XYZ file of C-alpha atoms in Angstrom:
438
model
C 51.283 -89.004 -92.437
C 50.909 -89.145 -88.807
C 48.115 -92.420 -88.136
C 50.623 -94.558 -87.286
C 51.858 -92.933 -84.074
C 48.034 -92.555 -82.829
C 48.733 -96.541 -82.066
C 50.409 -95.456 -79.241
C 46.839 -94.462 -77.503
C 46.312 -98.438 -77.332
C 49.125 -98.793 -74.752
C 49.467 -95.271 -72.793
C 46.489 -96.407 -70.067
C 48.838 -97.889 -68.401
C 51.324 -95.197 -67.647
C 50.947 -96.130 -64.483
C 52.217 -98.761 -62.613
C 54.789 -99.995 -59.974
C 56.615 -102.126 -62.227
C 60.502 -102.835 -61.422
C 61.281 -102.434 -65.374
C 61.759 -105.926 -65.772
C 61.607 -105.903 -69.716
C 63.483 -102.611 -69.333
C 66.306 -104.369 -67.095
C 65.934 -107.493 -69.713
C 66.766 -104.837 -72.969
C 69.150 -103.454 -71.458
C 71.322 -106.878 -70.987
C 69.958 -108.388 -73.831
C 72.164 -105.054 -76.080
C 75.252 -106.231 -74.208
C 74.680 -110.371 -74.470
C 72.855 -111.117 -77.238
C 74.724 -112.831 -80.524
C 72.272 -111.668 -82.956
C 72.641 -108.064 -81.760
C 76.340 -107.970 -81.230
C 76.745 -109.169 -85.206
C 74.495 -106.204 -86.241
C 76.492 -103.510 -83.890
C 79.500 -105.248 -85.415
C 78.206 -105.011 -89.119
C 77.349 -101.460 -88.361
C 80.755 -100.317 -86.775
C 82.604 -102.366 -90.059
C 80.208 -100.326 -92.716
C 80.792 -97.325 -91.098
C 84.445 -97.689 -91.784
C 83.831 -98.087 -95.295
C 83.406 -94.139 -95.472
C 87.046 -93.595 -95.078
C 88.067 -96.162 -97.335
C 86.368 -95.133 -100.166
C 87.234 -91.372 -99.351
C 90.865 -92.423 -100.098
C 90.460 -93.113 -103.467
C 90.335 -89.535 -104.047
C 93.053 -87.911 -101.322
C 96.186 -87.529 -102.009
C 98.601 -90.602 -101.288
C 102.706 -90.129 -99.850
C 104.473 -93.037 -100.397
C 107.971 -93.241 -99.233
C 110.903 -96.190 -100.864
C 114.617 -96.825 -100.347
C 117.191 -98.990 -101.228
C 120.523 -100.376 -100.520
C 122.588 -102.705 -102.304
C 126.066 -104.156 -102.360
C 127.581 -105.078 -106.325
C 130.267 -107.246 -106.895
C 131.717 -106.670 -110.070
C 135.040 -109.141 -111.846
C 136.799 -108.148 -114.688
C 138.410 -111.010 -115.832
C 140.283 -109.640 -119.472
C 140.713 -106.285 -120.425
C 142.932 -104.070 -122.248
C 143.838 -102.037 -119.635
C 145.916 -104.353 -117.194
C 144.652 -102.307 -113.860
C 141.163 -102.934 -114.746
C 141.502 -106.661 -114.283
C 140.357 -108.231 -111.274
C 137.436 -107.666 -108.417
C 135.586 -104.336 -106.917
C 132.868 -104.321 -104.844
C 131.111 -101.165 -104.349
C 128.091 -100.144 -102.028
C 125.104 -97.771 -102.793
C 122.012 -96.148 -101.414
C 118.888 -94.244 -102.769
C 115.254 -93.056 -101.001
C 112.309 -91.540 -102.585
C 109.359 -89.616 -101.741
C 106.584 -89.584 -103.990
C 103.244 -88.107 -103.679
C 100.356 -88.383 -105.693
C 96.905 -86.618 -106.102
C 94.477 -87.990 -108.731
C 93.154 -85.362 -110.854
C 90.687 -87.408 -113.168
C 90.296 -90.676 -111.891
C 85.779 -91.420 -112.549
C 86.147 -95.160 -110.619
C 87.344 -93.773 -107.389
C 84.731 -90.752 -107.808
C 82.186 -93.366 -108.375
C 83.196 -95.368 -104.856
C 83.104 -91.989 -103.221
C 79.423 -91.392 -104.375
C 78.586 -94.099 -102.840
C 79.613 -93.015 -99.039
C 75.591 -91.246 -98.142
C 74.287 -94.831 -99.276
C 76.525 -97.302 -97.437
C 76.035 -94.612 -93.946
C 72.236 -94.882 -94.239
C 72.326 -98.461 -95.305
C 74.683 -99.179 -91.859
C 72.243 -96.630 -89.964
C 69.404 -98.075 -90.716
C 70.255 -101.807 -90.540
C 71.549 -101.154 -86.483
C 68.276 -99.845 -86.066
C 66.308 -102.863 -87.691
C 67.969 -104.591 -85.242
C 67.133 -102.991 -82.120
C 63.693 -103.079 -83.438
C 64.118 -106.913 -83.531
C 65.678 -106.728 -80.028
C 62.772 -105.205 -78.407
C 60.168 -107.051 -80.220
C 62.536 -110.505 -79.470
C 62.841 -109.505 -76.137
C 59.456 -109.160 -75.288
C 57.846 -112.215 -77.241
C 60.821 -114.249 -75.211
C 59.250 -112.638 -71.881
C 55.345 -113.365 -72.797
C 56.339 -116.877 -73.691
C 57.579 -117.135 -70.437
C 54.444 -115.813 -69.140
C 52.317 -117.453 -71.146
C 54.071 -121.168 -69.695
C 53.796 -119.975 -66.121
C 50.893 -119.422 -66.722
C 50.054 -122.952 -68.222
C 51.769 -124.328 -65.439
C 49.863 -122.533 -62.748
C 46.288 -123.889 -64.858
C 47.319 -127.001 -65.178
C 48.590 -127.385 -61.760
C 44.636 -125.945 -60.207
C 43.258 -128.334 -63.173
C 44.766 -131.215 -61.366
C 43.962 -130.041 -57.752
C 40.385 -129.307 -59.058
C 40.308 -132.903 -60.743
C 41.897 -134.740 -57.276
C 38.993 -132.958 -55.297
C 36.425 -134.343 -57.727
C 38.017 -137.830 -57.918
C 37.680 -137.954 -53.891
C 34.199 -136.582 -54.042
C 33.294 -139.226 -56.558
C 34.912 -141.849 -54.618
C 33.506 -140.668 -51.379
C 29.733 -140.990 -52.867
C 30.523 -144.617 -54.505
C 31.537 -145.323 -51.217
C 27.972 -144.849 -50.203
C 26.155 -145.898 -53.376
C 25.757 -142.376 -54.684
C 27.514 -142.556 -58.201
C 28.311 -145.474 -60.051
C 31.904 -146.817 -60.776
C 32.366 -145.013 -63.923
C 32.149 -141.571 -62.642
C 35.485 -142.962 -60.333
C 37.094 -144.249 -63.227
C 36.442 -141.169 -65.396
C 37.466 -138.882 -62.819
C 40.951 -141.282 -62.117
C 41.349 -140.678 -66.029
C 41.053 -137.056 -66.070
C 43.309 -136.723 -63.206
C 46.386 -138.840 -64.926
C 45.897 -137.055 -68.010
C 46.430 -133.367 -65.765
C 49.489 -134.923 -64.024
C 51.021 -135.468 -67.672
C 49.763 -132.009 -68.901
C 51.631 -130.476 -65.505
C 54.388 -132.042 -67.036
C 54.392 -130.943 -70.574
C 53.935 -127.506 -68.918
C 56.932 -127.741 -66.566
C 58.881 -128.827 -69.404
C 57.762 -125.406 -71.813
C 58.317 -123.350 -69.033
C 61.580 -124.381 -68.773
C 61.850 -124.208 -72.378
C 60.606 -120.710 -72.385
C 62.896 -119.922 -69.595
C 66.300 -121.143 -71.654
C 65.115 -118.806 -74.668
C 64.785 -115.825 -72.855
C 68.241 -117.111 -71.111
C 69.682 -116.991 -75.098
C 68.778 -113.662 -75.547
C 69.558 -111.963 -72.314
C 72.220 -114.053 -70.639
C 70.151 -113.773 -67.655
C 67.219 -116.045 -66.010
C 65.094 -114.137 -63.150
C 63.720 -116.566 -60.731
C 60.204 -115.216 -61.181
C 58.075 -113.091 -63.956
C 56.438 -110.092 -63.169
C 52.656 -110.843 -64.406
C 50.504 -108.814 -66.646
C 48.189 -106.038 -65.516
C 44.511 -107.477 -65.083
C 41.968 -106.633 -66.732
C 44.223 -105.611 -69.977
C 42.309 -102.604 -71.987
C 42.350 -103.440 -75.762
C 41.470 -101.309 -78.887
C 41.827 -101.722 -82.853
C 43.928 -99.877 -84.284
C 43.683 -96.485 -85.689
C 43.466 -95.555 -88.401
C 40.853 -98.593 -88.859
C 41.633 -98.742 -92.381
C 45.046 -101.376 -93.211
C 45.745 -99.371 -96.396
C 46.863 -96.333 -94.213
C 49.227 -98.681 -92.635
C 50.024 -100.318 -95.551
C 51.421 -96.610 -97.166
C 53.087 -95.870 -94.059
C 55.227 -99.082 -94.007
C 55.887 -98.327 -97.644
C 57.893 -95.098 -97.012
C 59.089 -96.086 -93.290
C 59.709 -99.567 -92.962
C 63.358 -100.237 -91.917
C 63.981 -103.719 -93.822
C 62.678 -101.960 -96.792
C 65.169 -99.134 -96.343
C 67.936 -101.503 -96.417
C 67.064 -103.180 -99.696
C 66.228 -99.835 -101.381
C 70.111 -98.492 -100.464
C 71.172 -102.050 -101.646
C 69.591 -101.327 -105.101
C 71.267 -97.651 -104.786
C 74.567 -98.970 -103.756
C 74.881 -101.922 -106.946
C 73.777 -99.474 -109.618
C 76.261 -96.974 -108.684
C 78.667 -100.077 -108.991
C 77.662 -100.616 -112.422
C 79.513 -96.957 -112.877
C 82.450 -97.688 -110.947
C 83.046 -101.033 -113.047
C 82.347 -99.092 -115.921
C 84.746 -96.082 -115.210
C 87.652 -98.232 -114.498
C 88.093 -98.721 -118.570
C 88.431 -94.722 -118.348
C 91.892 -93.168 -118.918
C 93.465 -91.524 -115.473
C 95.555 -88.289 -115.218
C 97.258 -88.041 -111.737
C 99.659 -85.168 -110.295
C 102.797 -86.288 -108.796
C 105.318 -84.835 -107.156
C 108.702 -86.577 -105.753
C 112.138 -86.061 -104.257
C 114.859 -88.740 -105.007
C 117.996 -89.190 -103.083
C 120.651 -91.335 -104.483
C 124.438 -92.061 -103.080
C 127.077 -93.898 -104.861
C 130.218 -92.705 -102.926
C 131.569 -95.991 -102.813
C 131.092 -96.880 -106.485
C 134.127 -95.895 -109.100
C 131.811 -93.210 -109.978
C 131.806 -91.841 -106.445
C 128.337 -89.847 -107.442
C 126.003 -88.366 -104.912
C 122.483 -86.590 -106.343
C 119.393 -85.427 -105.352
C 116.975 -85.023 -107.994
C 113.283 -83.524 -108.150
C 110.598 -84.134 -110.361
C 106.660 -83.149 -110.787
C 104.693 -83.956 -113.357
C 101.571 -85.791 -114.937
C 100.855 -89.261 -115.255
C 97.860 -90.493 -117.897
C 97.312 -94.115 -117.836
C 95.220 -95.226 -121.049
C 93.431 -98.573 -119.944
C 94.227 -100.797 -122.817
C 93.917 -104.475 -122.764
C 93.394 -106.525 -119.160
C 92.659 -109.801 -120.271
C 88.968 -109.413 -120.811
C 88.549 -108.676 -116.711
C 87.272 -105.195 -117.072
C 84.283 -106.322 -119.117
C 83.394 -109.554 -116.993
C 83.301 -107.347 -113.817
C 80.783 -104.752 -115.674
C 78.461 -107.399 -116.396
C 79.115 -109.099 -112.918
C 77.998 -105.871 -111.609
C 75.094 -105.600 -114.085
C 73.618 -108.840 -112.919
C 74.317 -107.881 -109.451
C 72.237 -104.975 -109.628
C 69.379 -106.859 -111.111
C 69.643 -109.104 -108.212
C 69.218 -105.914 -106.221
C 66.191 -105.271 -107.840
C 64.373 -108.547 -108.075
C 65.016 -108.291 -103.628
C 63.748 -104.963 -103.451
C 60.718 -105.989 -105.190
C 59.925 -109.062 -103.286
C 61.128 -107.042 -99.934
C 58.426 -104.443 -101.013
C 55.248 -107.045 -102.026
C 56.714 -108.569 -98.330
C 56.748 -105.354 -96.248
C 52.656 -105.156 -97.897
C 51.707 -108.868 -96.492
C 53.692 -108.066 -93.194
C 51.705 -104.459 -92.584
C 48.593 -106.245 -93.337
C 49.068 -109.080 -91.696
C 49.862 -107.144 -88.424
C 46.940 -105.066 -88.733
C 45.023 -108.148 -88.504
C 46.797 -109.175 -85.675
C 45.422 -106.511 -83.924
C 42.266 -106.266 -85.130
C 42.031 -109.968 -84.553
C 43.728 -109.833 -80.996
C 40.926 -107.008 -79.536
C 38.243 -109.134 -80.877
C 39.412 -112.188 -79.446
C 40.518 -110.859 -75.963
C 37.180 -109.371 -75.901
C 35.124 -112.657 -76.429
C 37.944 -115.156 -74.641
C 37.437 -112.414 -71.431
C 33.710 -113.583 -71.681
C 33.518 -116.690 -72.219
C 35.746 -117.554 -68.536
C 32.994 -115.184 -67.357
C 30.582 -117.580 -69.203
C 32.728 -120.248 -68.193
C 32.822 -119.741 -64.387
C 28.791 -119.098 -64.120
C 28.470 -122.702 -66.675
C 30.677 -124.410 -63.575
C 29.394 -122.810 -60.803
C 25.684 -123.770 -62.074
C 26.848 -127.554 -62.717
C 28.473 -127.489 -59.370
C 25.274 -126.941 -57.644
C 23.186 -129.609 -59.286
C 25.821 -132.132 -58.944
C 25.260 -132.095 -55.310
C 21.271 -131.805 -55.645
C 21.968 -135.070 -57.945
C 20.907 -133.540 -61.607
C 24.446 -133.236 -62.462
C 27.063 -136.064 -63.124
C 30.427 -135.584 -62.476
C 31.075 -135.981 -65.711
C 29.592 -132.657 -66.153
C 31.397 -130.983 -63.413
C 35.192 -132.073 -64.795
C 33.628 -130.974 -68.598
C 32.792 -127.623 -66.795
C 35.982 -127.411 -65.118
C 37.793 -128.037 -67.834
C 35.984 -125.284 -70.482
C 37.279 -122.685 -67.346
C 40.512 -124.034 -67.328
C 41.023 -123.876 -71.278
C 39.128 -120.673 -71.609
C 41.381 -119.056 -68.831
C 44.795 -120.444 -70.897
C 43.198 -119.292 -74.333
C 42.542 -116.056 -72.684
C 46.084 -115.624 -71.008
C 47.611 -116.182 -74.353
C 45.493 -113.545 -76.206
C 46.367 -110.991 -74.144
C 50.376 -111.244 -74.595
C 49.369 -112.142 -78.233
C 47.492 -109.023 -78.825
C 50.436 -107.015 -77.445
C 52.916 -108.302 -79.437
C 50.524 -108.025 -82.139
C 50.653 -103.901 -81.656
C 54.695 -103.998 -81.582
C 54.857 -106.045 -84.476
C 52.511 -103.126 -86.245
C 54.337 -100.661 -85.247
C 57.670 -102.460 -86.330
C 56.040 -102.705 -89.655
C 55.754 -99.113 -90.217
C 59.219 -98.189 -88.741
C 57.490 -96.678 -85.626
C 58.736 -99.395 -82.850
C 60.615 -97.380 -79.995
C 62.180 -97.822 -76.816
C 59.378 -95.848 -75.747
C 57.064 -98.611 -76.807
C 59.025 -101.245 -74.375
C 58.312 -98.412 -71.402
C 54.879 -98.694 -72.114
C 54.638 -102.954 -72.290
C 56.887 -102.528 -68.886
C 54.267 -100.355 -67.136
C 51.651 -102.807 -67.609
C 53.705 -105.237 -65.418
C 52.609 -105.352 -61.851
C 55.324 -106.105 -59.587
């Protein structure tokens, strides 16, 4: 099933650009700096490890001892009068013993689960760079998106300080009445305080993306105008909905969970099992200092069965431990799966939602701007208040914000899609990058 990749139509008209790679440069120091990241890499280096270990279970082991000891011995009565009194005597003995288990069903079961754990550690490193990209990138549009604010707000209250002189210019001269001073005063104090609650998100947005990247470019690179939006396609959210099914990446992890405690069940289970293991070892003893005076080597291979008895009831308590475990396992793989459902759907309707809304927020600052630019006009033939004028300017000034946002919105929107059905790539960054003007 291939509808998922089509997606990538929606961003590939702007392979073109002269961009500087800022989100590009920003990924690239965000794998190096950021926490989040670094614990994943680290998680996936530490279960990668685990291959080895439970590969030993079923190698040979060489094990090497020795010893050395002084005795003391005092004879204090004896028949024989020479015997009576102290000797001390020194002796020394090394071994080399190596084992290889022959039928030992709890290590075999550990080593079973080596493909698991891999794929498990494989595919959680690559959740996360999904995550990285997708964190990356929502960090840089809310950056945008309060620069942005900032730079509306800012022409808001330039726009509002021209109208407030205009309207105190014509009361002046008995052209407007007192109000339309005061309500223009009033309009203008409340855009000073909105340039401040955008100053303050910008800087905000600025100390997140800071976070993530370690880094804090003194300027954005803006997005491409006009942006060209489409739905989706397939245009049908079940398609998606399969596709995230059998590729999503979260879901992966939960379904090698589930893999992973049910082959535990076996392991706990095969530890009651009887084990035979070959063993071969070399023993090297000196007592040349004892009475005895004795100096051997001896050889031995053979087999060892251990018959599993009695251990205190800890055996059975870790099969059921293991039991419930795995139901555990289950009960998250089902919610992850009912989850990974809401999240395709929901993303689908992002975009969906997003064209439809860039779409009508695009016309209505057209609408906007030809509203303002008609109030404008009467307000100096007099049929206009100025009242009007400041409603006008502000339905431009919201309408250009609303539309601003959309726009990263709907982006994010199509990564978030294609992170739902395992598709995001670095390739998808590239494109987002190229839509960046420099």
């Amino acid at each position: 099933m291939k509808h998922p990749h089509r997606l990538g139509l929606v961003l590939a008209f702007a392979a073109f650009s002269s961009s500087a790679n800022m989100l590009e440069d920003l990924y690239q120091q965000a794998l190096d700096y950021d926490a989040q990241y670094q614990s994943s890499r680290a998680e996936y280096q530490a279960n990668l490890q685990s291959k080895g270990a439970l590969r030993a279970a079923i190698l040979p082991q060489l094990t090497a001892s020795g010893t050395a000891q002084r005795q003391r011995d005092e004879i204090t009565a004896s028949t024989i009068p020479q015997y009576v009194g102290e000797s001390y005597a020194t002796s020394y003995s090394a071994a080399l013993r190596l084992s290889q288990p022959i039928f030992n069903w709890a290590a075999f079961a550990q080593y079973k689960q080596i493909g698991d754990r891999l794929g498990q550690a494989e595919t959680g490193l690559a959740a996360a760079d999904q995550e990285l990209i997708l964190r990356v990138t929502s960090a840089y549009f809310d950056w945008l998106a309060a620069e942005d604010s900032l730079r509306f707000a800012k022409a808001e209250k330039e726009a509002i300080g021209q109208q407030l002189q205009q309207a105190k210019s014509r009361y002046e001269v008995g052209l407007s009445a007192i109000t339309d001073v005061q309500e223009a005063q009033a309009r203008f104090d409340a855009s000073r305080a909105q340039e401040i609650v955008a100053a303050s998100r910008l800087r905000s947005a600025r100390e997140a993306l800071q976070v993530i990247t370690g880094t804090r470019p003194d300027s954005p690179q803006p997005l491409r105008t006009p942006l060209e939006v489409a739905p989706p396609e397939p245009a049908a959210p079940e398609a998606w909905v399969d596709q995230a099914m059998q590729n999503n990446l979260n879901l992966k992890q939960f379904e090698f969970s589930s893999r992973i405690a049910y082959q535990q069940i076996r392991e706990k289970q095969s530890s009651q099992l009887p084990q035979l293991n070959l063993f071969a070892e070399h023993q090297i003893n000196d007592q040349s200092d004892t009475p005895q005076g004795l100096e051997s080597e001896t050889s031995v291979v053979g087999l060892q069965l251990e018959i599993p008895l009695f251990r205190g009831g800890g055996a059975l308590a870790a099969v059921r431990e293991s039991r419930f475990r795995y139901e555990q396992s289950e009960a998250d793989l089902l919610r992850a799966r009912r989850e990974t459902v809401q999240l395709a759907r929901d993303a689908y309707d992002g975009v969906v939602t997003g064209e439809v809304q860039v779409s009508a927020l695009r016309q209505a600052v057209t609408s906007a701007e030809t509203a303002l630019e008609a109030i404008e006009a009467g307000f100096k033939v007099g049929s206009r208040t100025s009242v009007d004028v400041l409603n006008a300017q502000r339905e431009l000034f919201g309408a250009q914000r609303d539309l601003s946002r959309a726009r990263y919105d709907y982006l994010l929107s199509v990564l978030r899609l294609k992170q739902a059905v395992g598709a995001l790539a670095y390739a998808d960054l590239q494109q987002v990058d190229a839509m960046l003007i420099n």
